[in-house]
Amino acid sequence: MEVAVAVLTGLYFAVSIYLMLSQHIIRILLGTVTLSTGANLTIFAMGRITREVPPIIPDGRYLPAEGAANALPQALVLTAIVIAFSLFAFLLVLVMRSYQELGTDDTEAMRDAEPRGEPLPPLGY
Amino acid sequence: MATAEKPKINLEDAFVMEAPALADWLIVAPLVVGFIFAALCLMTRKNTKLQPLIAMSGLVLILACVAGLFLHVLFNGTVIMAMGRWLPPFGIAFVADMLGATLALVAGIVGLATGIYALREADDTERRYGFYPFLLMMLAGVICAFLTGDIFNLYVWFEVLLLGSFGLLVLGSRREQLDGATKYAFLNLVATTLFLIAVAYVYGLFGTLNMADIARKAAAMEDVGPRLTIAALFFFAFAMKAAAFPLNFWLPASYHTPRLAVGAVFAGLLTKVGVYALLRVLLTLFPTDRDDLAISIAVVAAASMLLGALGALAQTDMRRLLGYLVISGIGIMLAGLALGSATGLSGTAFYTAHSMVVMTALYLMVGVIGAAGGTFDLNRAGGLYKAMPWLSVIALILAFSASGLPPFSGLWPKIYLVKASIDVGAWWLAGAILVSGFLTTIALVRLFAYAFWRPAREGASVGDAAARPIIAIGYPVLAGLCALTVIAGVYPEPFIQVADRIAVELMNPAGYVEAVYGPAQAADAAVSTGETTQ
């Protein structure tokens, strides 16, 4: 099970890096979403992955059964998903606004903050 | 029900049994105050007269809390608070050692200074769109990142401060702001995701997220390979956060675009959180891997400080010039981390606190220059010396302080760092610190020469009526920040003592573990380090 998840994680990372190397913001955006999914899968694979024993404490016992699934990575992944999702929502709006305002989603053409061909700083007093 | 045959459980093994002392609550107070006041500001956002009052009282309260915490840590040693009564390593722990408490205190000062300055700079529209809630939440995020003792929690605080900073950065929605914010947001998001991946590996390798627990398990681990990989991944992610060369290009693209108050609080706080995380992870958690990475860190440090200062020389826009100086300062902080000696680390600690204050003050000063002269362009500025003599005094103090010239606060940490470099024979690192100081001096004195000394252009109106409010609020804020750098420069003894104590604590991770676990448990833990966390 871990091997399958590890291969899947690798695939996610490969896809995300490919997308993030693009010049177009919308692809970079999809790349970052894929990257955070890959990160979540990494956390998930780092705990025990098991289908047999659910992490439920039986009546009258104080510890879960031997070899039970690890609940902590799921809690971590849940937190990370919520955060990544909220950031994705923010970025989506930001990208849409900058597309409306700047009229391009090409990072090479987005040069408003660092315009090309700036004059030299004063060289003599 | 099975209550009848309930076995006797000793709760003391897993729980905090007595309530924490009242003073210990100070460690979570900045978080509580920050979020409550941010919510209050959000509720009163339509009332632009009342909202600043609430925000200012929130900022003053946060500063009072972190100042109290700093004194508490100074006199009583490391403070720890475990959430939900669960003892470490199970509960999320907040740990305030000398480094965290000091940086939190400086963050409180920087937050208050920029909040006061923004009283006049942020207009009604920006207040309605949430300037103060964003500021308070970002400040709470930064302070909690300094104080948390749990590595996953550190990730969460990074995201909190990141969201607050996104909000501040796009306020105003001008074209260059949207452009800068897009680059800033994407690169920071990638850095935090890399940090999260490193956290996942830490959990897989050590089965724990508590920093003290990781530190003690990492120390006991024989196999260097996976630990070194994790340390390198952390270094990469945090260096990106801290804008160290070659991962620095997002900073000069974004920091100059928003209002100067926002630029000031960013320059003062955000990159320094990256430096703090590097110090914490590489010194407390993986000290032996820091030794292996030391040469790479030193190269990154030297390149950051030199190329940052050279970049500053090449700028016409005063705001972008300061962006490059932030990068140069990061290089100097990393130099101490690369050296790893007590002298180097106290230099880094002192320089980090100094840089937080001075970079904030420089941004605010450029804000006042821009308001008074109507331009940020070095080619067009001029005539301020006659119009505003006191501002030129402040400008000269800040320029000298940032370049590390006596008698201001930049001098002492640089002396420490140069001495530490020469002690280990790294003459090139010492040379890089001195050359970058020289280049910084040229860049800032040129700013002074053009904006202040040079007579005003024909027809330029210096200090007209519209700029009066910003100038009036700028003077007291700048005077306060300048007073700090002057005091730290001419009477450095108490500051150096604090920095030395930070260095001693950082050099001794066992002390951190002991503070979190308590002396008895730390000794137990040292014996049975092979245990699992099943």
PDB file of N, CA and C in Angstrom, chain B residues 314-350:
ATOM      1  N   ALA B 314      22.242  49.498  -7.611  1.00  0.00           N
ATOM      2  CA  ALA B 314      21.788  49.643  -8.992  1.00  0.00           C
ATOM      3  C   ALA B 314      20.379  50.215  -9.096  1.00  0.00           C
ATOM      4  N   GLN B 315      19.761  50.594  -7.961  1.00  0.00           N
ATOM      5  CA  GLN B 315      18.358  51.015  -8.012  1.00  0.00           C
ATOM      6  C   GLN B 315      18.192  52.521  -8.067  1.00  0.00           C
ATOM      7  N   THR B 316      17.191  52.960  -8.826  1.00  0.00           N
ATOM      8  CA  THR B 316      16.827  54.376  -8.812  1.00  0.00           C
ATOM      9  C   THR B 316      15.716  54.639  -7.808  1.00  0.00           C
ATOM     10  N   ASP B 317      14.868  53.622  -7.579  1.00  0.00           N
ATOM     11  CA  ASP B 317      13.710  53.790  -6.704  1.00  0.00           C
ATOM     12  C   ASP B 317      14.139  53.501  -5.269  1.00  0.00           C
ATOM     13  N   MET B 318      13.879  54.459  -4.362  1.00  0.00           N
ATOM     14  CA  MET B 318      14.342  54.279  -2.978  1.00  0.00           C
ATOM     15  C   MET B 318      13.724  53.054  -2.324  1.00  0.00           C
ATOM     16  N   ARG B 319      12.465  52.754  -2.670  1.00  0.00           N
ATOM     17  CA  ARG B 319      11.803  51.613  -2.021  1.00  0.00           C
ATOM     18  C   ARG B 319      12.447  50.306  -2.466  1.00  0.00           C
ATOM     19  N   ARG B 320      12.788  50.217  -3.748  1.00  0.00           N
ATOM     20  CA  ARG B 320      13.418  48.981  -4.223  1.00  0.00           C
ATOM     21  C   ARG B 320      14.836  48.852  -3.702  1.00  0.00           C
ATOM     22  N   LEU B 321      15.501  49.982  -3.515  1.00  0.00           N
ATOM     23  CA  LEU B 321      16.836  49.978  -2.909  1.00  0.00           C
ATOM     24  C   LEU B 321      16.770  49.297  -1.540  1.00  0.00           C
ATOM     25  N   LEU B 322      15.742  49.652  -0.755  1.00  0.00           N
ATOM     26  CA  LEU B 322      15.618  49.053   0.575  1.00  0.00           C
ATOM     27  C   LEU B 322      15.330  47.558   0.491  1.00  0.00           C
ATOM     28  N   GLY B 323      14.542  47.139  -0.514  1.00  0.00           N
ATOM     29  CA  GLY B 323      14.277  45.708  -0.691  1.00  0.00           C
ATOM     30  C   GLY B 323      15.566  44.917  -0.810  1.00  0.00           C
ATOM     31  N   TYR B 324      16.529  45.461  -1.576  1.00  0.00           N
ATOM     32  CA  TYR B 324      17.809  44.760  -1.722  1.00  0.00           C
ATOM     33  C   TYR B 324      18.609  44.784  -0.421  1.00  0.00           C
ATOM     34  N   LEU B 325      18.458  45.872   0.353  1.00  0.00           N
ATOM     35  CA  LEU B 325      19.176  45.908   1.633  1.00  0.00           C
ATOM     36  C   LEU B 325      18.645  44.852   2.596  1.00  0.00           C
ATOM     37  N   VAL B 326      17.324  44.556   2.521  1.00  0.00           N
ATOM     38  CA  VAL B 326      16.766  43.489   3.350  1.00  0.00           C
ATOM     39  C   VAL B 326      17.491  42.181   3.041  1.00  0.00           C
ATOM     40  N   ILE B 327      17.678  41.898   1.739  1.00  0.00           N
ATOM     41  CA  ILE B 327      18.353  40.652   1.325  1.00  0.00           C
ATOM     42  C   ILE B 327      19.786  40.627   1.860  1.00  0.00           C
ATOM     43  N   SER B 328      20.459  41.780   1.745  1.00  0.00           N
ATOM     44  CA  SER B 328      21.832  41.857   2.226  1.00  0.00           C
ATOM     45  C   SER B 328      21.901  41.548   3.728  1.00  0.00           C
ATOM     46  N   GLY B 329      20.927  42.078   4.491  1.00  0.00           N
ATOM     47  CA  GLY B 329      20.891  41.813   5.928  1.00  0.00           C
ATOM     48  C   GLY B 329      20.675  40.342   6.239  1.00  0.00           C
ATOM     49  N   ILE B 330      19.849  39.674   5.414  1.00  0.00           N
ATOM     50  CA  ILE B 330      19.616  38.246   5.620  1.00  0.00           C
ATOM     51  C   ILE B 330      20.930  37.482   5.498  1.00  0.00           C
ATOM     52  N   GLY B 331      21.756  37.874   4.534  1.00  0.00           N
ATOM     53  CA  GLY B 331      23.051  37.229   4.369  1.00  0.00           C
ATOM     54  C   GLY B 331      23.893  37.339   5.625  1.00  0.00           C
ATOM     55  N   ILE B 332      23.866  38.540   6.249  1.00  0.00           N
ATOM     56  CA  ILE B 332      24.681  38.722   7.453  1.00  0.00           C
ATOM     57  C   ILE B 332      24.161  37.847   8.594  1.00  0.00           C
ATOM     58  N   MET B 333      22.821  37.713   8.687  1.00  0.00           N
ATOM     59  CA  MET B 333      22.279  36.834   9.740  1.00  0.00           C
ATOM     60  C   MET B 333      22.687  35.377   9.500  1.00  0.00           C
ATOM     61  N   LEU B 334      22.676  34.961   8.226  1.00  0.00           N
ATOM     62  CA  LEU B 334      23.032  33.571   7.928  1.00  0.00           C
ATOM     63  C   LEU B 334      24.506  33.305   8.196  1.00  0.00           C
ATOM     64  N   ALA B 335      25.339  34.347   8.154  1.00  0.00           N
ATOM     65  CA  ALA B 335      26.774  34.141   8.399  1.00  0.00           C
ATOM     66  C   ALA B 335      26.984  33.521   9.781  1.00  0.00           C
ATOM     67  N   GLY B 336      26.261  34.038  10.794  1.00  0.00           N
ATOM     68  CA  GLY B 336      26.401  33.481  12.138  1.00  0.00           C
ATOM     69  C   GLY B 336      25.939  32.041  12.204  1.00  0.00           C
ATOM     70  N   LEU B 337      24.872  31.736  11.465  1.00  0.00           N
ATOM     71  CA  LEU B 337      24.369  30.355  11.431  1.00  0.00           C
ATOM     72  C   LEU B 337      25.403  29.436  10.792  1.00  0.00           C
ATOM     73  N   ALA B 338      26.074  29.943   9.745  1.00  0.00           N
ATOM     74  CA  ALA B 338      27.088  29.126   9.083  1.00  0.00           C
ATOM     75  C   ALA B 338      28.267  28.866  10.007  1.00  0.00           C
ATOM     76  N   LEU B 339      28.649  29.895  10.801  1.00  0.00           N
ATOM     77  CA  LEU B 339      29.810  29.731  11.681  1.00  0.00           C
ATOM     78  C   LEU B 339      29.473  28.802  12.847  1.00  0.00           C
ATOM     79  N   GLY B 340      28.290  28.989  13.429  1.00  0.00           N
ATOM     80  CA  GLY B 340      27.839  28.072  14.467  1.00  0.00           C
ATOM     81  C   GLY B 340      28.542  28.202  15.799  1.00  0.00           C
ATOM     82  N   SER B 341      29.452  29.177  15.932  1.00  0.00           N
ATOM     83  CA  SER B 341      30.123  29.342  17.221  1.00  0.00           C
ATOM     84  C   SER B 341      29.301  30.281  18.096  1.00  0.00           C
ATOM     85  N   ALA B 342      29.630  30.316  19.395  1.00  0.00           N
ATOM     86  CA  ALA B 342      28.856  31.148  20.319  1.00  0.00           C
ATOM     87  C   ALA B 342      28.935  32.617  19.904  1.00  0.00           C
ATOM     88  N   THR B 343      30.134  33.068  19.522  1.00  0.00           N
ATOM     89  CA  THR B 343      30.292  34.471  19.105  1.00  0.00           C
ATOM     90  C   THR B 343      29.442  34.753  17.878  1.00  0.00           C
ATOM     91  N   GLY B 344      29.505  33.843  16.901  1.00  0.00           N
ATOM     92  CA  GLY B 344      28.753  34.045  15.666  1.00  0.00           C
ATOM     93  C   GLY B 344      27.262  34.080  15.925  1.00  0.00           C
ATOM     94  N   LEU B 345      26.786  33.184  16.791  1.00  0.00           N
ATOM     95  CA  LEU B 345      25.348  33.130  17.031  1.00  0.00           C
ATOM     96  C   LEU B 345      24.860  34.333  17.808  1.00  0.00           C
ATOM     97  N   SER B 346      25.665  34.832  18.757  1.00  0.00           N
ATOM     98  CA  SER B 346      25.165  36.027  19.441  1.00  0.00           C
ATOM     99  C   SER B 346      25.185  37.206  18.482  1.00  0.00           C
ATOM    100  N   GLY B 347      26.160  37.227  17.538  1.00  0.00           N
ATOM    101  CA  GLY B 347      26.128  38.256  16.500  1.00  0.00           C
ATOM    102  C   GLY B 347      24.854  38.163  15.678  1.00  0.00           C
ATOM    103  N   THR B 348      24.487  36.933  15.267  1.00  0.00           N
ATOM    104  CA  THR B 348      23.268  36.755  14.478  1.00  0.00           C
ATOM    105  C   THR B 348      22.031  37.202  15.245  1.00  0.00           C
ATOM    106  N   ALA B 349      21.949  36.801  16.532  1.00  0.00           N
ATOM    107  CA  ALA B 349      20.774  37.159  17.317  1.00  0.00           C
ATOM    108  C   ALA B 349      20.649  38.671  17.446  1.00  0.00           C
ATOM    109  N   PHE B 350      21.765  39.335  17.751  1.00  0.00           N
ATOM    110  CA  PHE B 350      21.762  40.785  17.899  1.00  0.00           C
ATOM    111  C   PHE B 350      21.409  41.429  16.567  1.00  0.00           C
TER     112      PHE B 350
END
